[in-house]
């Protein structure tokens, strides 16, 4: 039985993508060579990279004047590359502090300049999205995290920024429509809605770069990768290939608008049950609930053992909550079918019906 994979990341990918990727490991393009044993500068691989870039541009409606890069080092490397590329010497930046990942981004920025935290939800273990804050206009950029994977909170409306707007979209990119033209840099580790870990998508507005007067190490300079079209060094060929396949899968489904509707249906189904069933409660503020990561607790912890046995037996996998929140976290990325969410909901209903002995 194939499992119902609710893992927070790395996470579920479409079955057909996994199948095609496995075939390409053995025999890519019917050329009797593996995808991972041909030159990254060969025509077949350059075509893969070009297609991946075109699909990103098409699916997200990326306007002219932006570069699409596939880099390495994960989203965590972008925590450093963003300030290196945007913060002036003795410069300043504004950040929201909405959890572990935001805090890690702040640490890197602080190593290069001053950071003002303009919105902070640490007072309630990050269970909400700060709102109503003012972004100073005299900072070099403002950074936010669109979806807080660990706490299950998601920005529903991005702030209007008087300065450059940078966003970590690692855990909700391609899950909902966004107006890319509002942003100056968007970055995301591949391993949620795109592909395997190992590449990071960066969408950067070209004209904002090269203004810091800072000496940027070659590999950490966005302009290096723009000028070499993500081929300054050997790119992560396999993660890029699988990302291309996943984006093609998404396009075939009808694109981001179509998947956004399905993601909303899945979220409505699971949150609906959490709110209806007295045995469960959600941990995130209702208006900030993430459609990707649903965090919830059992109100009656004596049911824990029983619940765990039930979901394990049904083939549900990866719903143990992050240690800093506890309870459960069901991640429902693009490739998760609504049928799997229904399986989890049915178990929750059954738990309610089971008589206490
Ligand atoms: C929102 C967010 N940002 C950043 C990261 C870190 O990504 P990476 O492991 O690719 O460095 C994660 C990882 O889960 C994440 O969820």
mmCIF file with all atom_site columns, N, CA, C and O in Angstrom, residues 304-322:
data_model
loop_
_atom_site.group_PDB
_atom_site.id
_atom_site.type_symbol
_atom_site.label_atom_id
_atom_site.label_alt_id
_atom_site.label_comp_id
_atom_site.label_asym_id
_atom_site.label_entity_id
_atom_site.label_seq_id
_atom_site.pdbx_PDB_ins_code
_atom_site.Cartn_x
_atom_site.Cartn_y
_atom_site.Cartn_z
_atom_site.occupancy
_atom_site.B_iso_or_equiv
_atom_site.pdbx_formal_charge
_atom_site.auth_seq_id
_atom_site.auth_comp_id
_atom_site.auth_asym_id
_atom_site.auth_atom_id
_atom_site.pdbx_PDB_model_num
ATOM 1  N N  . UNK A 1 304 ? -4.072 9.662  22.787 1.00 0.00 ? 304 UNK A N  1
ATOM 2  C CA . UNK A 1 304 ? -2.909 9.747  21.885 1.00 0.00 ? 304 UNK A CA 1
ATOM 3  C C  . UNK A 1 304 ? -2.504 8.390  21.313 1.00 0.00 ? 304 UNK A C  1
ATOM 4  O O  . UNK A 1 304 ? -2.359 8.235  20.098 1.00 0.00 ? 304 UNK A O  1
ATOM 5  N N  . UNK A 1 305 ? -2.356 7.443  22.219 1.00 0.00 ? 305 UNK A N  1
ATOM 6  C CA . UNK A 1 305 ? -1.922 6.103  21.810 1.00 0.00 ? 305 UNK A CA 1
ATOM 7  C C  . UNK A 1 305 ? -2.876 5.511  20.773 1.00 0.00 ? 305 UNK A C  1
ATOM 8  O O  . UNK A 1 305 ? -2.472 5.023  19.715 1.00 0.00 ? 305 UNK A O  1
ATOM 9  N N  . UNK A 1 306 ? -4.171 5.635  21.083 1.00 0.00 ? 306 UNK A N  1
ATOM 10 C CA . UNK A 1 306 ? -5.208 5.090  20.202 1.00 0.00 ? 306 UNK A CA 1
ATOM 11 C C  . UNK A 1 306 ? -5.162 5.759  18.819 1.00 0.00 ? 306 UNK A C  1
ATOM 12 O O  . UNK A 1 306 ? -5.192 5.099  17.777 1.00 0.00 ? 306 UNK A O  1
ATOM 13 N N  . UNK A 1 307 ? -5.053 7.079  18.824 1.00 0.00 ? 307 UNK A N  1
ATOM 14 C CA . UNK A 1 307 ? -5.006 7.834  17.569 1.00 0.00 ? 307 UNK A CA 1
ATOM 15 C C  . UNK A 1 307 ? -3.766 7.426  16.761 1.00 0.00 ? 307 UNK A C  1
ATOM 16 O O  . UNK A 1 307 ? -3.852 7.156  15.560 1.00 0.00 ? 307 UNK A O  1
ATOM 17 N N  . UNK A 1 308 ? -2.638 7.338  17.436 1.00 0.00 ? 308 UNK A N  1
ATOM 18 C CA . UNK A 1 308 ? -1.394 7.003  16.732 1.00 0.00 ? 308 UNK A CA 1
ATOM 19 C C  . UNK A 1 308 ? -1.469 5.621  16.086 1.00 0.00 ? 308 UNK A C  1
ATOM 20 O O  . UNK A 1 308 ? -1.014 5.428  14.954 1.00 0.00 ? 308 UNK A O  1
ATOM 21 N N  . UNK A 1 309 ? -2.050 4.682  16.803 1.00 0.00 ? 309 UNK A N  1
ATOM 22 C CA . UNK A 1 309 ? -2.207 3.324  16.242 1.00 0.00 ? 309 UNK A CA 1
ATOM 23 C C  . UNK A 1 309 ? -3.107 3.383  15.006 1.00 0.00 ? 309 UNK A C  1
ATOM 24 O O  . UNK A 1 309 ? -2.820 2.773  13.970 1.00 0.00 ? 309 UNK A O  1
ATOM 25 N N  . UNK A 1 310 ? -4.184 4.174  15.105 1.00 0.00 ? 310 UNK A N  1
ATOM 26 C CA . UNK A 1 310 ? -5.156 4.231  14.000 1.00 0.00 ? 310 UNK A CA 1
ATOM 27 C C  . UNK A 1 310 ? -4.545 4.834  12.739 1.00 0.00 ? 310 UNK A C  1
ATOM 28 O O  . UNK A 1 310 ? -4.690 4.292  11.644 1.00 0.00 ? 310 UNK A O  1
ATOM 29 N N  . UNK A 1 311 ? -3.876 5.967  12.874 1.00 0.00 ? 311 UNK A N  1
ATOM 30 C CA . UNK A 1 311 ? -3.351 6.573  11.633 1.00 0.00 ? 311 UNK A CA 1
ATOM 31 C C  . UNK A 1 311 ? -2.185 5.776  11.061 1.00 0.00 ? 311 UNK A C  1
ATOM 32 O O  . UNK A 1 311 ? -2.037 5.659  9.844  1.00 0.00 ? 311 UNK A O  1
ATOM 33 N N  . UNK A 1 312 ? -1.404 5.170  11.955 1.00 0.00 ? 312 UNK A N  1
ATOM 34 C CA . UNK A 1 312 ? -0.326 4.301  11.451 1.00 0.00 ? 312 UNK A CA 1
ATOM 35 C C  . UNK A 1 312 ? -0.892 3.140  10.651 1.00 0.00 ? 312 UNK A C  1
ATOM 36 O O  . UNK A 1 312 ? -0.401 2.813  9.575  1.00 0.00 ? 312 UNK A O  1
ATOM 37 N N  . UNK A 1 313 ? -1.953 2.533  11.186 1.00 0.00 ? 313 UNK A N  1
ATOM 38 C CA . UNK A 1 313 ? -2.554 1.371  10.527 1.00 0.00 ? 313 UNK A CA 1
ATOM 39 C C  . UNK A 1 313 ? -3.171 1.752  9.182  1.00 0.00 ? 313 UNK A C  1
ATOM 40 O O  . UNK A 1 313 ? -3.218 0.935  8.256  1.00 0.00 ? 313 UNK A O  1
ATOM 41 N N  . UNK A 1 314 ? -3.598 3.006  9.051  1.00 0.00 ? 314 UNK A N  1
ATOM 42 C CA . UNK A 1 314 ? -4.223 3.439  7.791  1.00 0.00 ? 314 UNK A CA 1
ATOM 43 C C  . UNK A 1 314 ? -3.185 3.880  6.759  1.00 0.00 ? 314 UNK A C  1
ATOM 44 O O  . UNK A 1 314 ? -3.543 4.343  5.676  1.00 0.00 ? 314 UNK A O  1
ATOM 45 N N  . UNK A 1 315 ? -1.902 3.770  7.114  1.00 0.00 ? 315 UNK A N  1
ATOM 46 C CA . UNK A 1 315 ? -0.856 4.139  6.150  1.00 0.00 ? 315 UNK A CA 1
ATOM 47 C C  . UNK A 1 315 ? -0.571 5.629  6.110  1.00 0.00 ? 315 UNK A C  1
ATOM 48 O O  . UNK A 1 315 ? 0.039  6.129  5.168  1.00 0.00 ? 315 UNK A O  1
ATOM 49 N N  . UNK A 1 316 ? -1.036 6.355  7.146  1.00 0.00 ? 316 UNK A N  1
ATOM 50 C CA . UNK A 1 316 ? -0.727 7.782  7.215  1.00 0.00 ? 316 UNK A CA 1
ATOM 51 C C  . UNK A 1 316 ? 0.702  7.927  7.738  1.00 0.00 ? 316 UNK A C  1
ATOM 52 O O  . UNK A 1 316 ? 1.108  7.231  8.673  1.00 0.00 ? 316 UNK A O  1
ATOM 53 N N  . UNK A 1 317 ? 1.464  8.824  7.121  1.00 0.00 ? 317 UNK A N  1
ATOM 54 C CA . UNK A 1 317 ? 2.869  8.973  7.504  1.00 0.00 ? 317 UNK A CA 1
ATOM 55 C C  . UNK A 1 317 ? 3.230  10.455 7.655  1.00 0.00 ? 317 UNK A C  1
ATOM 56 O O  . UNK A 1 317 ? 2.676  11.310 6.953  1.00 0.00 ? 317 UNK A O  1
ATOM 57 N N  . UNK A 1 318 ? 4.144  10.743 8.578  1.00 0.00 ? 318 UNK A N  1
ATOM 58 C CA . UNK A 1 318 ? 4.734  12.086 8.660  1.00 0.00 ? 318 UNK A CA 1
ATOM 59 C C  . UNK A 1 318 ? 3.887  13.133 9.340  1.00 0.00 ? 318 UNK A C  1
ATOM 60 O O  . UNK A 1 318 ? 4.073  14.330 9.085  1.00 0.00 ? 318 UNK A O  1
ATOM 61 N N  . UNK A 1 319 ? 2.963  12.750 10.238 1.00 0.00 ? 319 UNK A N  1
ATOM 62 C CA . UNK A 1 319 ? 2.128  13.801 10.864 1.00 0.00 ? 319 UNK A CA 1
ATOM 63 C C  . UNK A 1 319 ? 2.554  14.158 12.291 1.00 0.00 ? 319 UNK A C  1
ATOM 64 O O  . UNK A 1 319 ? 1.869  14.918 12.968 1.00 0.00 ? 319 UNK A O  1
ATOM 65 N N  . UNK A 1 320 ? 3.684  13.630 12.715 1.00 0.00 ? 320 UNK A N  1
ATOM 66 C CA . UNK A 1 320 ? 4.150  14.017 14.048 1.00 0.00 ? 320 UNK A CA 1
ATOM 67 C C  . UNK A 1 320 ? 4.522  15.510 14.017 1.00 0.00 ? 320 UNK A C  1
ATOM 68 O O  . UNK A 1 320 ? 5.215  15.969 13.110 1.00 0.00 ? 320 UNK A O  1
ATOM 69 N N  . UNK A 1 321 ? 4.046  16.254 14.998 1.00 0.00 ? 321 UNK A N  1
ATOM 70 C CA . UNK A 1 321 ? 4.315  17.694 15.032 1.00 0.00 ? 321 UNK A CA 1
ATOM 71 C C  . UNK A 1 321 ? 5.789  17.996 15.269 1.00 0.00 ? 321 UNK A C  1
ATOM 72 O O  . UNK A 1 321 ? 6.540  17.160 15.770 1.00 0.00 ? 321 UNK A O  1
ATOM 73 N N  . UNK A 1 322 ? 6.198  19.192 14.894 1.00 0.00 ? 322 UNK A N  1
ATOM 74 C CA . UNK A 1 322 ? 7.575  19.625 15.161 1.00 0.00 ? 322 UNK A CA 1
ATOM 75 C C  . UNK A 1 322 ? 7.760  19.754 16.671 1.00 0.00 ? 322 UNK A C  1
ATOM 76 O O  . UNK A 1 322 ? 6.836  20.156 17.382 1.00 0.00 ? 322 UNK A O  1
#
